PDB file of C-alpha atoms in Angstrom:
ATOM      1  CA  MET F   1     -14.610  79.635  18.447  1.00 52.00           C
ATOM      2  CA  PRO F   2     -11.705  82.016  17.861  1.00 55.00           C
ATOM      3  CA  ARG F   3      -8.997  82.295  20.500  1.00 53.00           C
ATOM      4  CA  SER F   4      -8.561  85.460  22.398  1.00 54.00           C
ATOM      5  CA  PRO F   5      -5.178  87.167  21.975  1.00 51.00           C
ATOM      6  CA  ALA F   6      -4.676  87.124  25.743  1.00 51.00           C
ATOM      7  CA  ARG F   7      -4.868  83.249  25.810  1.00 54.00           C
ATOM      8  CA  SER F   8      -2.538  82.894  22.833  1.00 51.00           C
ATOM      9  CA  LEU F   9       0.216  85.044  24.356  1.00 47.00           C
ATOM     10  CA  PRO F  10       1.520  82.467  26.887  1.00 52.00           C
ATOM     11  CA  ARG F  11       1.738  79.842  24.176  1.00 54.00           C
ATOM     12  CA  LEU F  12       3.613  82.220  21.940  1.00 44.00           C
ATOM     13  CA  LEU F  13       6.026  83.069  24.727  1.00 43.00           C
ATOM     14  CA  ILE F  14       6.683  79.389  25.478  1.00 47.00           C
ATOM     15  CA  THR F  15       7.347  78.689  21.819  1.00 47.00           C
ATOM     16  CA  LEU F  16       9.730  81.613  21.533  1.00 42.00           C
ATOM     17  CA  LEU F  17      11.672  80.701  24.667  1.00 42.00           C
ATOM     18  CA  THR F  18      11.943  77.042  23.609  1.00 41.00           C
ATOM     19  CA  THR F  19      13.274  78.063  20.253  1.00 41.00           C
ATOM     20  CA  VAL F  20      15.837  80.437  21.692  1.00 38.00           C
ATOM     21  CA  SER F  21      16.908  77.786  24.278  1.00 40.00           C
ATOM     22  CA  LEU F  22      17.343  75.070  21.660  1.00 34.00           C
ATOM     23  CA  SER F  23      19.289  77.447  19.452  1.00 37.00           C
ATOM     24  CA  ALA F  24      21.670  78.207  22.336  1.00 38.00           C
ATOM     25  CA  LEU F  25      22.145  74.512  23.010  1.00 36.00           C
ATOM     26  CA  LEU F  26      22.890  73.701  19.402  1.00 36.00           C
ATOM     27  CA  THR F  27      25.341  76.532  18.871  1.00 37.00           C
ATOM     28  CA  GLY F  28      27.187  76.358  22.172  1.00 40.00           C
ATOM     29  CA  PRO F  29      28.099  79.232  24.502  1.00 44.00           C
ATOM     30  CA  ALA F  30      28.149  82.658  22.926  1.00 43.00           C
ATOM     31  CA  ALA F  31      31.395  84.471  22.819  1.00 45.00           C
ATOM     32  CA  PRO F  32      31.325  87.830  24.558  1.00 47.00           C
ATOM     33  CA  ALA F  33      31.403  90.823  22.334  1.00 47.00           C
ATOM     34  CA  ALA F  34      34.699  92.615  22.093  1.00 51.00           C
ATOM     35  CA  GLY F  35      34.754  95.530  24.501  1.00 56.00           C
ATOM     36  CA  PRO F  36      35.054  99.119  23.263  1.00 62.00           C
ATOM     37  CA  GLY F  37      38.261  99.640  21.368  1.00 65.00           C
ATOM     38  CA  ARG F  38      38.961  95.894  21.090  1.00 69.00           C
ATOM     39  CA  THR F  39      38.230  93.644  18.164  1.00 86.00           C
ATOM     40  CA  THR F  40      38.325  89.894  18.145  1.00 90.00           C
ATOM     41  CA  THR F  41      41.303  88.154  16.542  1.00 96.00           C
ATOM     42  CA  GLU F  42      41.966  84.779  15.022  1.00 98.00           C
ATOM     43  CA  THR F  43      45.154  82.841  15.960  1.00 98.00           C
ATOM     44  CA  THR F  44      46.432  80.231  13.593  1.00 98.00           C
ATOM     45  CA  VAL F  45      47.782  76.832  14.621  1.00 98.00           C
ATOM     46  CA  VAL F  46      49.387  74.906  11.800  1.00 98.00           C
ATOM     47  CA  ILE F  47      49.286  71.072  11.843  1.00 98.00           C
ATOM     48  CA  GLU F  48      52.568  70.076  10.265  1.00 98.00           C
ATOM     49  CA  GLY F  49      55.037  67.251  10.770  1.00 97.00           C
ATOM     50  CA  PHE F  50      52.529  65.626  13.164  1.00 97.00           C
ATOM     51  CA  GLU F  51      52.727  68.651  15.489  1.00 98.00           C
ATOM     52  CA  PHE F  52      50.456  71.515  16.374  1.00 98.00           C
ATOM     53  CA  VAL F  53      52.636  74.596  15.708  1.00 98.00           C
ATOM     54  CA  PRO F  54      52.669  76.427  18.035  1.00 98.00           C
ATOM     55  CA  ALA F  55      51.708  73.773  20.594  1.00 98.00           C
ATOM     56  CA  SER F  56      50.402  76.475  22.986  1.00 98.00           C
ATOM     57  CA  VAL F  57      48.615  79.741  22.202  1.00 98.00           C
ATOM     58  CA  THR F  58      47.287  82.501  24.471  1.00 98.00           C
ATOM     59  CA  ILE F  59      44.215  84.454  23.330  1.00 98.00           C
ATOM     60  CA  HIS F  60      41.501  86.684  24.797  1.00 97.00           C
ATOM     61  CA  ALA F  61      37.929  85.588  25.547  1.00 97.00           C
ATOM     62  CA  GLY F  62      35.897  86.025  22.348  1.00 97.00           C
ATOM     63  CA  ASP F  63      38.869  85.278  20.074  1.00 98.00           C
ATOM     64  CA  SER F  64      39.152  82.202  17.854  1.00 98.00           C
ATOM     65  CA  VAL F  65      41.765  79.640  16.935  1.00 98.00           C
ATOM     66  CA  ARG F  66      42.040  78.321  13.382  1.00 98.00           C
ATOM     67  CA  TRP F  67      43.765  75.060  12.786  1.00 98.00           C
ATOM     68  CA  VAL F  68      45.289  74.606   9.295  1.00 98.00           C
ATOM     69  CA  ASN F  69      46.210  71.072   8.286  1.00 98.00           C
ATOM     70  CA  LYS F  70      49.420  71.264   6.212  1.00 98.00           C
ATOM     71  CA  ASP F  71      50.252  67.568   6.721  1.00 97.00           C
ATOM     72  CA  ASN F  72      49.617  64.831   4.173  1.00 96.00           C
ATOM     73  CA  ASP F  73      47.473  62.984   6.703  1.00 97.00           C
ATOM     74  CA  GLU F  74      44.116  63.646   8.317  1.00 98.00           C
ATOM     75  CA  HIS F  75      43.992  65.064  11.866  1.00 98.00           C
ATOM     76  CA  THR F  76      41.470  66.392  14.401  1.00 98.00           C
ATOM     77  CA  SER F  77      41.441  69.151  16.990  1.00 98.00           C
ATOM     78  CA  THR F  78      39.599  67.629  19.891  1.00 98.00           C
ATOM     79  CA  SER F  79      39.174  69.058  23.401  1.00 98.00           C
ATOM     80  CA  ASP F  80      40.518  66.806  26.192  1.00 98.00           C
ATOM     81  CA  GLU F  81      37.359  67.786  28.220  1.00 96.00           C
ATOM     82  CA  PRO F  82      33.875  68.243  26.787  1.00 94.00           C
ATOM     83  CA  GLY F  83      34.225  71.268  24.577  1.00 94.00           C
ATOM     84  CA  TRP F  84      34.834  70.911  20.857  1.00 97.00           C
ATOM     85  CA  ASP F  85      35.668  68.298  18.238  1.00 98.00           C
ATOM     86  CA  SER F  86      36.588  69.337  14.724  1.00 98.00           C
ATOM     87  CA  GLY F  87      35.933  65.939  13.272  1.00 98.00           C
ATOM     88  CA  ILE F  88      38.394  64.925  10.526  1.00 98.00           C
ATOM     89  CA  ILE F  89      40.450  67.850   9.102  1.00 98.00           C
ATOM     90  CA  PRO F  90      41.623  66.671   5.716  1.00 98.00           C
ATOM     91  CA  PRO F  91      45.010  67.836   4.304  1.00 98.00           C
ATOM     92  CA  GLY F  92      44.682  71.485   3.102  1.00 98.00           C
ATOM     93  CA  SER F  93      41.561  72.081   5.177  1.00 98.00           C
ATOM     94  CA  THR F  94      40.877  74.222   8.269  1.00 98.00           C
ATOM     95  CA  PHE F  95      38.783  74.225  11.442  1.00 98.00           C
ATOM     96  CA  THR F  96      37.984  77.307  13.572  1.00 98.00           C
ATOM     97  CA  GLN F  97      36.814  77.430  17.211  1.00 98.00           C
ATOM     98  CA  VAL F  98      35.718  80.487  19.163  1.00 98.00           C
ATOM     99  CA  PHE F  99      36.709  80.578  22.852  1.00 97.00           C
ATOM    100  CA  GLY F 100      34.121  82.579  24.881  1.00 96.00           C
ATOM    101  CA  THR F 101      35.335  81.974  28.426  1.00 96.00           C
ATOM    102  CA  PRO F 102      38.750  82.242  30.161  1.00 98.00           C
ATOM    103  CA  GLY F 103      40.555  79.064  31.068  1.00 97.00           C
ATOM    104  CA  THR F 104      43.188  76.555  29.894  1.00 98.00           C
ATOM    105  CA  PHE F 105      41.928  74.132  27.230  1.00 98.00           C
ATOM    106  CA  ARG F 106      44.126  71.137  26.389  1.00 98.00           C
ATOM    107  CA  TYR F 107      43.405  69.315  23.172  1.00 98.00           C
ATOM    108  CA  HIS F 108      44.706  66.452  21.048  1.00 98.00           C
ATOM    109  CA  CYS F 109      44.294  64.668  17.689  1.00 98.00           C
ATOM    110  CA  ASP F 110      41.969  61.736  18.000  1.00 97.00           C
ATOM    111  CA  LEU F 111      43.887  59.920  15.242  1.00 97.00           C
ATOM    112  CA  HIS F 112      47.410  60.483  16.596  1.00 97.00           C
ATOM    113  CA  SER F 113      47.622  60.401  20.423  1.00 92.00           C
ATOM    114  CA  SER F 114      51.124  62.059  20.597  1.00 95.00           C
ATOM    115  CA  LEU F 115      49.700  65.154  18.819  1.00 97.00           C
ATOM    116  CA  THR F 116      48.665  67.558  21.684  1.00 98.00           C
ATOM    117  CA  GLY F 117      48.283  71.258  22.303  1.00 98.00           C
ATOM    118  CA  LYS F 118      46.903  73.946  24.642  1.00 98.00           C
ATOM    119  CA  VAL F 119      44.805  77.087  24.275  1.00 98.00           C
ATOM    120  CA  VAL F 120      45.027  79.562  27.167  1.00 98.00           C
ATOM    121  CA  VAL F 121      42.133  82.059  27.201  1.00 98.00           C
ATOM    122  CA  GLU F 122      42.589  85.224  29.277  1.00 96.00           C
TER     123      GLU F 122
END
């Protein structure tokens, strides 16, 4: 017996909402769109001489930070609190993180505990 369209609609809505919810969980919080007249920017932090240079950056919500590993050793960019983890950034490679909400986000290199930095999001 064929299903009526009215009975299939709730199942379709549940499937759609589940898919959207799972997608949001897997991709993390969405960054707010840039307001009128403002575009998002990318700030670069260089990993060099076993330091994050600069060690502290200030950006706006929706902007991103790009870490560039110019050392001869592997590093990570890992949030001190739950947030992000770049995994291993090999020499010559990069990692980019979008910051969607204001706050102060401290981070470190999992491989070198003295290597620390801070992102301030306004």
